[in-house]
Amino acid sequence: MAEQKIAVLFPGQGSQFLGMGKEFLETDPEARALMSMAEKISGFPLTRLCQDGPMEELTRTVHLQPAMTVMNLICWQALAKGGVKPAFFAGHSLGEYGALAAAGIVSPEETLGLVTERGRLMEREAAVNPGGMQAVVKLPIETVRGIVESAKAAGKITVANHNSAEQIVISGEEAPLAAAAPLVKEKGGKAIPLKVSGAWHSELIAGAVPD
């Protein structure tokens, strides 16, 4: 059998839960040091937000981006100390920053500074152009694209992430998302609202690009 190679994939926004990282923060001084650095760079009480919430505050992208990123770095640090030697690093959306840090391309300090500023800009745009995201499961991409085209009559909406053959994320204003949900059901799929605070990966946050 050929030698198996290890890949590490870092998650992004929507993966958060209250209590994440608790076991590391309680037992690992190096994890606490990373968290302390993240709190200093971001200016936010990330430990409290990650452990106690409330979830609405943790989910705000200005908080969640540094919170999720430091958790990714803490988990990677534990894997590295355990002797895990990946051949590949990858990240899903925000998780790309954790992957870059783990690969040694960007320092942890630079990474946390970048995602803090990214979160600030995205929150600014979401306040001006509010929206959300839904994961559509059990439908092929062609069907989802057709649903999105139909829902555009109600407002701005787009296919945001093609995660797998039958998991596609759509992003946009609340009205077209609401219009899309019953169409998804009619086609035999399911639309699952995501735990995010804006219409990420859509034109609604394009105003952040110049900054």
XYZ file of N, CA and C in Angstrom:
633
model
N 0.845 -1.196 0.000
C 0.000 0.000 0.000
C 0.885 1.253 0.000
N 0.501 2.239 -0.810
C 1.247 3.491 -0.867
C 1.166 4.211 0.470
N 2.193 4.959 0.770
C 2.221 5.720 2.020
C 1.088 6.737 2.035
N 0.347 6.752 3.129
C -0.754 7.700 3.253
C -0.228 9.043 3.740
N -0.749 10.114 3.151
C -0.359 11.460 3.547
C -1.491 12.116 4.333
N -1.113 12.990 5.223
C -2.078 13.652 6.099
C -2.373 15.055 5.582
N -3.652 15.408 5.567
C -4.082 16.770 5.250
C -4.838 17.325 6.448
N -4.646 18.586 6.729
C -5.367 19.252 7.811
C -6.243 20.335 7.196
N -7.534 20.274 7.497
C -8.504 21.231 6.970
C -9.055 22.070 8.115
N -9.006 23.381 7.961
C -9.455 24.298 9.003
C -10.845 24.844 8.672
N -11.789 24.789 9.608
C -13.151 25.261 9.356
C -13.261 26.780 9.432
N -14.378 27.284 8.926
C -14.621 28.722 8.933
C -15.833 29.103 9.754
N -16.408 30.242 9.417
C -17.561 30.744 10.157
C -18.749 29.793 9.986
N -19.526 29.673 11.045
C -20.643 28.743 11.058
C -20.321 27.463 11.799
N -19.030 27.256 12.120
C -18.606 26.046 12.839
C -18.565 26.260 14.350
N -18.821 27.473 14.778
C -18.653 27.816 16.192
C -19.716 27.183 17.087
N -19.318 26.953 18.339
C -20.255 26.517 19.379
C -19.726 27.006 20.716
N -20.620 27.209 21.657
C -20.202 27.669 22.979
C -19.439 26.558 23.686
N -18.332 26.921 24.297
C -17.494 25.942 24.979
C -16.369 25.417 24.120
N -16.240 25.924 22.892
C -15.185 25.388 22.022
C -13.808 25.729 22.588
N -12.950 24.731 22.560
C -11.590 24.897 23.054
C -11.429 24.820 24.557
N -12.509 24.543 25.264
C -12.458 24.565 26.726
C -11.381 23.639 27.281
N -11.295 22.418 26.740
C -10.342 21.440 27.274
C -8.898 21.902 27.089
N -8.624 22.581 25.981
C -7.266 23.095 25.759
C -6.961 24.261 26.691
N -7.908 25.172 26.820
C -7.681 26.358 27.636
C -7.540 26.013 29.113
N -8.179 24.944 29.540
C -8.101 24.544 30.947
C -6.814 23.795 31.277
N -6.208 23.162 30.285
C -5.087 22.263 30.589
C -3.765 22.629 29.920
N -3.789 23.511 28.932
C -2.587 23.759 28.136
C -2.154 25.226 28.227
N -1.045 25.515 28.903
C -0.558 26.902 29.006
C -0.277 27.539 27.644
N 0.172 26.746 26.678
C 0.457 27.296 25.352
C -0.830 27.703 24.634
N -1.903 26.972 24.885
C -3.201 27.354 24.319
C -3.664 28.670 24.932
N -3.486 28.799 26.237
C -3.873 30.045 26.903
C -3.027 31.222 26.407
N -1.761 30.963 26.118
C -0.898 32.025 25.597
C -1.371 32.498 24.221
N -1.767 31.559 23.374
C -2.309 31.929 22.065
C -3.588 32.743 22.213
N -4.456 32.318 23.112
C -5.704 33.035 23.334
C -5.433 34.436 23.868
N -4.485 34.557 24.783
C -4.134 35.870 25.323
C -3.634 36.796 24.221
N -2.818 36.262 23.328
C -2.321 37.045 22.204
C -3.472 37.488 21.304
N -4.402 36.580 21.043
C -5.545 36.900 20.188
C -6.416 37.981 20.818
N -6.602 37.910 22.121
C -7.404 38.927 22.806
C -6.715 40.286 22.751
N -5.402 40.297 22.893
C -4.649 41.553 22.840
C -4.710 42.167 21.450
N -4.547 41.352 20.421
C -4.548 41.857 19.049
C -5.934 42.320 18.626
N -6.965 41.544 18.959
C -8.331 41.867 18.526
C -8.994 42.919 19.401
N -8.615 42.947 20.678
C -9.271 43.850 21.615
C -10.585 43.321 22.151
N -10.877 42.044 21.914
C -12.147 41.458 22.335
C -11.937 40.374 23.397
N -12.926 40.177 24.280
C -12.840 39.124 25.308
C -13.161 37.754 24.715
N -12.259 37.236 23.921
C -12.540 36.030 23.145
C -12.767 34.802 24.013
N -12.047 34.698 25.129
C -12.265 33.546 26.016
C -13.703 33.512 26.490
N -14.185 34.651 26.981
C -15.566 34.700 27.472
C -16.555 34.423 26.354
N -16.331 35.014 25.195
C -17.256 34.813 24.084
C -17.300 33.355 23.647
N -16.129 32.712 23.582
C -16.085 31.312 23.144
C -16.694 30.365 24.172
N -16.534 30.693 25.441
C -17.017 29.782 26.476
C -18.456 30.070 26.889
N -18.795 31.346 27.035
C -20.092 31.709 27.612
C -21.007 32.464 26.666
N -20.485 32.930 25.557
C -21.314 33.665 24.616
C -21.671 35.058 25.110
N -22.920 35.481 24.845
C -23.976 34.717 24.179
C -23.654 34.417 22.714
N -24.316 33.414 22.170
C -24.042 32.976 20.809
C -24.202 34.116 19.804
N -25.179 35.000 20.040
C -25.392 36.105 19.109
C -24.165 37.006 19.025
N -23.504 37.208 20.161
C -22.305 38.047 20.175
C -21.110 37.317 19.567
N -20.973 36.026 19.875
C -19.886 35.246 19.293
C -20.013 35.193 17.779
N -21.242 35.108 17.280
C -21.487 34.945 15.849
C -21.262 36.229 15.056
N -21.257 37.374 15.723
C -20.924 38.611 15.009
C -19.561 38.440 14.353
N -19.481 38.703 13.076
C -18.243 38.394 12.352
C -17.023 39.119 12.898
N -17.222 40.301 13.466
C -16.099 41.036 14.039
C -15.497 40.290 15.225
N -16.322 39.512 15.941
C -15.844 38.678 17.040
C -15.431 37.293 16.548
N -16.246 36.730 15.651
C -16.071 35.329 15.278
C -14.790 35.087 14.481
N -14.404 36.047 13.666
C -13.218 35.792 12.840
C -11.954 35.602 13.686
N -11.650 36.492 14.645
C -10.496 36.191 15.500
C -10.734 35.008 16.421
N -11.975 34.807 16.874
C -12.272 33.683 17.776
C -12.074 32.347 17.074
N -12.630 32.207 15.881
C -12.512 30.943 15.150
C -11.073 30.701 14.729
N -10.389 31.775 14.376
C -9.003 31.623 13.929
C -8.094 31.193 15.068
N -8.250 31.799 16.242
C -7.386 31.379 17.352
C -7.703 29.949 17.765
N -8.965 29.535 17.655
C -9.296 28.142 17.961
C -8.647 27.192 16.955
N -8.634 27.601 15.697
C -7.940 26.790 14.691
C -6.453 26.665 15.024
N -5.846 27.771 15.437
C -4.421 27.754 15.763
C -4.138 26.926 17.009
N -5.041 27.003 17.983
C -4.879 26.203 19.205
C -4.963 24.711 18.884
N -5.935 24.340 18.060
C -6.071 22.924 17.693
C -4.865 22.451 16.884
N -4.401 23.295 15.972
C -3.227 22.914 15.193
C -2.002 22.769 16.091
N -1.845 23.673 17.038
C -0.717 23.602 17.964
C -0.711 22.274 18.710
N -1.900 21.822 19.127
C -2.007 20.541 19.831
C -1.632 19.378 18.913
N -2.082 19.435 17.664
C -1.729 18.380 16.709
C -0.225 18.349 16.452
N 0.360 19.524 16.281
C 1.795 19.597 16.001
C 2.606 19.058 17.174
N 2.182 19.404 18.392
C 2.888 18.901 19.575
C 2.753 17.388 19.691
N 1.665 16.858 19.134
C 1.452 15.415 19.156
C 2.190 14.678 18.055
N 2.930 15.405 17.246
C 3.739 14.769 16.216
C 3.094 14.640 14.858
N 1.926 15.252 14.673
C 1.260 15.192 13.370
C 2.039 16.038 12.362
N 2.346 15.450 11.212
C 3.118 16.138 10.177
C 2.361 16.076 8.850
N 1.503 17.058 8.609
C 0.690 17.041 7.390
C 1.513 17.300 6.132
N 1.026 16.751 5.047
C 1.587 17.061 3.731
C 0.840 18.221 3.093
N -0.385 18.452 3.576
C -1.228 19.484 2.983
C -1.978 20.241 4.076
N -2.185 21.546 3.842
C -3.045 22.375 4.679
C -4.085 23.018 3.770
N -5.309 23.099 4.245
C -6.362 23.774 3.489
C -7.346 24.376 4.480
N -8.109 25.335 4.003
C -9.096 25.965 4.873
C -10.364 26.258 4.121
N -11.465 26.224 4.838
C -12.763 26.549 4.261
C -13.071 27.996 4.606
N -13.070 28.863 3.586
C -13.374 30.279 3.779
C -12.409 30.896 4.797
N -12.916 31.386 5.918
C -12.059 31.963 6.962
C -10.943 31.005 7.369
N -11.195 29.712 7.290
C -10.201 28.720 7.676
C -8.929 28.768 6.850
N -8.973 29.442 5.701
C -7.767 29.579 4.886
C -6.666 30.317 5.648
N -7.066 31.231 6.513
C -6.067 31.984 7.279
C -5.360 31.081 8.288
N -6.111 30.205 8.930
C -5.495 29.237 9.826
C -4.560 28.307 9.083
N -4.946 27.934 7.869
C -4.101 27.055 7.059
C -2.791 27.743 6.686
N -2.871 29.009 6.333
C -1.659 29.760 5.991
C -0.721 29.876 7.186
N -1.303 30.104 8.363
C -0.482 30.202 9.573
C 0.156 28.857 9.905
N -0.626 27.792 9.819
C -0.107 26.460 10.141
C 1.011 26.053 9.182
N 0.905 26.493 7.941
C 1.921 26.168 6.938
C 3.160 27.048 7.059
N 3.104 28.030 7.959
C 4.252 28.900 8.159
C 4.372 30.025 7.156
N 3.315 30.274 6.396
C 3.333 31.337 5.391
C 3.153 32.703 6.047
N 2.288 32.749 7.049
C 1.999 33.977 7.787
C 2.142 33.664 9.272
N 2.664 34.595 10.038
C 2.831 34.353 11.473
C 1.481 34.370 12.176
N 1.362 33.740 13.342
C 0.108 33.797 14.098
C -0.315 35.231 14.398
N 0.647 36.092 14.742
C 0.318 37.487 15.038
C -0.267 38.185 13.814
N 0.376 38.009 12.671
C -0.121 38.623 11.436
C -1.486 38.059 11.064
N -1.650 36.766 11.240
C -2.919 36.114 10.906
C -4.057 36.693 11.728
N -3.848 36.823 13.027
C -4.899 37.344 13.902
C -5.187 38.812 13.603
N -4.165 39.567 13.239
C -4.395 40.949 12.840
C -5.204 41.042 11.560
N -4.895 40.187 10.602
C -5.617 40.174 9.332
C -7.088 39.826 9.518
N -7.367 38.780 10.282
C -8.769 38.362 10.420
C -9.561 39.339 11.279
N -8.889 40.025 12.204
C -9.581 41.047 12.987
C -10.028 42.186 12.085
N -9.135 42.637 11.204
C -9.494 43.702 10.267
C -10.524 43.200 9.257
N -10.381 41.983 8.801
C -11.354 41.385 7.876
C -12.736 41.352 8.514
N -12.797 40.961 9.782
C -14.068 40.924 10.487
C -14.688 42.301 10.624
N -13.862 43.303 10.902
C -14.367 44.670 11.035
C -14.983 45.151 9.723
N -14.282 44.916 8.634
C -14.776 45.360 7.334
C -16.048 44.624 6.926
N -16.086 43.333 7.169
C -17.268 42.559 6.790
C -18.469 42.917 7.654
N -18.232 43.208 8.929
C -19.352 43.634 9.781
C -19.880 44.983 9.321
N -18.990 45.853 8.926
C -19.410 47.160 8.405
C -20.320 46.996 7.195
N -19.939 46.135 6.272
C -20.742 45.928 5.072
C -22.060 45.231 5.377
N -22.043 44.300 6.324
C -23.275 43.585 6.684
C -24.283 44.515 7.341
N -23.794 45.551 8.026
C -24.705 46.515 8.645
C -25.427 47.336 7.581
N -24.741 47.603 6.480
C -25.325 48.382 5.388
C -26.190 47.502 4.488
N -25.738 46.272 4.262
C -26.434 45.332 3.369
C -26.679 44.012 4.098
N -27.667 43.984 4.993
C -27.891 42.765 5.783
C -28.357 41.588 4.937
N -28.046 40.400 5.417
C -28.454 39.189 4.721
C -28.046 37.968 5.504
N -28.060 36.823 4.853
C -27.721 35.576 5.533
C -27.292 34.524 4.526
N -27.184 33.297 5.006
C -26.742 32.183 4.163
C -27.524 30.925 4.520
N -27.694 30.047 3.544
C -28.348 28.757 3.763
C -27.546 27.665 3.068
N -27.425 26.543 3.734
C -26.835 25.363 3.101
C -27.960 24.562 2.460
N -27.849 24.313 1.184
C -28.839 23.510 0.462
C -28.254 22.112 0.281
N -28.953 21.124 0.807
C -28.445 19.754 0.733
C -29.382 18.881 -0.107
N -28.786 17.836 -0.666
C -29.496 16.813 -1.436
C -29.983 17.287 -2.802
N -29.398 18.372 -3.291
C -29.735 18.833 -4.636
C -28.453 19.111 -5.416
N -28.439 18.800 -6.713
C -27.251 19.087 -7.527
C -27.119 20.578 -7.805
N -25.932 20.978 -8.189
C -25.641 22.390 -8.406
C -26.541 23.016 -9.469
N -26.862 22.269 -10.512
C -27.696 22.826 -11.583
C -29.075 23.212 -11.059
N -29.638 22.362 -10.204
C -30.953 22.641 -9.628
C -30.886 23.856 -8.715
N -29.836 23.945 -7.914
C -29.690 25.081 -6.995
C -29.533 26.383 -7.775
N -28.783 26.334 -8.846
C -28.628 27.540 -9.670
C -29.968 28.003 -10.229
N -30.801 27.055 -10.637
C -32.123 27.402 -11.138
C -32.994 28.029 -10.067
N -32.913 27.498 -8.855
C -33.671 28.051 -7.729
C -33.211 29.471 -7.428
N -31.910 29.677 -7.436
C -31.361 31.009 -7.171
C -31.830 32.005 -8.230
N -31.841 31.597 -9.482
C -32.311 32.489 -10.545
C -33.766 32.880 -10.315
N -34.586 31.924 -9.886
C -35.996 32.220 -9.610
C -36.140 33.161 -8.422
N -35.312 32.950 -7.398
C -35.405 33.750 -6.173
C -34.899 35.170 -6.362
N -34.143 35.422 -7.423
C -33.607 36.769 -7.655
C -34.698 37.803 -7.873
N -35.903 37.351 -8.179
C -37.016 38.284 -8.322
C -37.307 39.000 -7.009
N -36.902 38.377 -5.888
C -37.163 38.957 -4.566
C -35.989 39.772 -4.036
N -34.845 39.743 -4.737
C -33.691 40.497 -4.247
C -32.377 39.848 -4.634
N -31.323 40.288 -3.994
C -29.972 39.813 -4.320
C -29.678 38.478 -3.646
N -29.250 37.507 -4.449
C -28.934 36.171 -3.940
C -27.967 35.508 -4.924
N -27.110 34.644 -4.426
C -26.139 33.983 -5.293
C -25.755 32.623 -4.737
N -25.214 31.775 -5.595
C -24.572 30.546 -5.131
C -23.211 30.956 -4.586
N -22.963 30.673 -3.314
C -21.757 31.164 -2.650
C -20.658 30.118 -2.543
N -21.013 28.909 -2.136
C -20.017 27.854 -1.914
C -20.521 26.531 -2.480
N -19.723 25.913 -3.312
C -20.033 24.583 -3.842
C -19.211 23.596 -3.024
N -19.731 23.215 -1.859
C -18.955 22.428 -0.897
C -18.777 20.974 -1.308
N -19.814 20.405 -1.903
C -19.751 19.015 -2.344
C -20.828 18.810 -3.398
N -20.931 17.588 -3.895
C -21.903 17.312 -4.957
C -23.324 17.654 -4.535
N -23.635 17.469 -3.254
C -25.001 17.724 -2.793
C -25.033 18.610 -1.556
N -24.067 19.525 -1.432
C -24.132 20.559 -0.392
C -23.628 21.865 -0.987
N -24.570 22.743 -1.247
C -24.258 24.029 -1.863
C -24.800 25.129 -0.965
N -24.001 26.152 -0.731
C -24.423 27.261 0.114
C -24.868 28.422 -0.759
N -26.025 28.993 -0.410
C -26.511 30.188 -1.091
C -26.460 31.355 -0.114
N -26.290 32.556 -0.656
C -26.064 33.734 0.175
C -26.791 34.919 -0.426
N -27.386 35.755 0.430
C -28.064 36.926 -0.099
C -28.958 37.595 0.921
N -29.829 38.439 0.411
C -30.772 39.149 1.267
C -31.810 38.176 1.819
N -32.440 38.579 2.908
C -33.380 37.674 3.574
C -34.590 37.338 2.705
N -35.095 38.304 1.947
C -36.295 38.044 1.132
C -36.057 36.958 0.079
N -35.013 37.027 -0.716
C -34.790 35.944 -1.684
C -34.407 34.624 -1.029
N -33.738 34.674 0.123
C -33.458 33.426 0.841
C -34.765 32.772 1.280
N -35.693 33.600 1.762
C -37.001 33.074 2.168
C -37.762 32.530 0.965
N -37.594 33.161 -0.188
C -38.261 32.682 -1.403
C -37.642 31.381 -1.900
N -36.347 31.212 -1.672
C -35.658 30.014 -2.155
C -35.999 28.772 -1.347
N -36.215 28.937 -0.050
C -36.412 27.780 0.830
C -37.542 26.852 0.384
N -38.750 27.366 0.073
C -39.801 26.446 -0.382
C -39.504 25.820 -1.741
N -38.767 26.523 -2.583
C -38.390 25.953 -3.877
C -37.432 24.782 -3.688
N -36.540 24.922 -2.724
C -35.624 23.826 -2.393
C -36.419 22.612 -1.929
N -37.395 22.854 -1.075
C -38.217 21.757 -0.549
C -38.996 21.074 -1.663
N -39.539 21.869 -2.586
C -40.297 21.312 -3.712
C -39.446 20.361 -4.557
N -38.169 20.665 -4.661
C -37.258 19.849 -5.468
C -36.706 18.646 -4.703
N -37.122 18.503 -3.434
C -36.666 17.364 -2.653
C -35.435 17.614 -1.813
N -35.028 18.871 -1.710
C -33.863 19.210 -0.904
C -34.251 19.821 0.425
N -33.251 20.305 1.131
C -33.471 20.941 2.425
C -32.574 22.168 2.523
N -33.145 23.277 2.979
C -32.390 24.516 3.163
C -32.152 24.726 4.654
N -30.898 24.809 5.049
C -30.527 24.924 6.457
C -29.876 26.282 6.693
N -30.509 27.170 7.482
C -29.890 28.466 7.779
C -28.556 28.278 8.504
N -27.563 29.054 8.121
C -26.244 28.955 8.731
C -26.074 29.979 9.849
N -25.206 29.646 10.796
C -24.944 30.518 11.947
C -23.902 31.570 11.569
N -24.345 32.506 10.728
C -23.471 33.591 10.302
C -24.225 34.906 10.441
N -23.486 36.010 10.431
C -24.114 37.311 10.666
C -24.169 38.180 9.418
N -23.992 37.569 8.249
C -24.072 38.336 7.023
C -24.118 37.443 5.806
N -24.244 38.083 4.652
C -24.322 37.344 3.382
C -22.916 37.210 2.805
N -22.115 36.369 3.439
C -20.718 36.229 3.017
C -20.617 35.581 1.636
N -19.521 35.831 0.972
C -19.277 35.315 -0.381
C -20.356 35.782 -1.363
N -20.798 37.033 -1.185
C -21.798 37.580 -2.101
C -21.472 39.040 -2.398
N -22.180 39.592 -3.367
C -21.964 40.985 -3.748
C -22.348 41.956 -2.640
N -23.096 41.504 -1.652
C -23.541 42.397 -0.590
C -22.394 42.912 0.267
N -21.269 42.221 0.268
C -20.130 42.707 1.057
C -18.974 43.159 0.163
N -19.267 43.401 -1.101
C -18.217 43.806 -2.044
C -17.579 45.135 -1.659
N -18.282 45.938 -0.886
C -17.736 47.226 -0.467
C -16.505 47.116 0.400
N -16.258 45.923 0.953
C -15.068 45.729 1.789
C -13.808 45.532 0.961
N -13.962 45.196 -0.311
C -12.803 44.826 -1.136
C -11.769 45.951 -1.264
N -12.172 47.191 -1.544
C -11.156 48.246 -1.699
C -10.314 48.478 -0.447
N -10.856 48.180 0.716
C -10.141 48.404 1.977
C -9.315 47.206 2.392
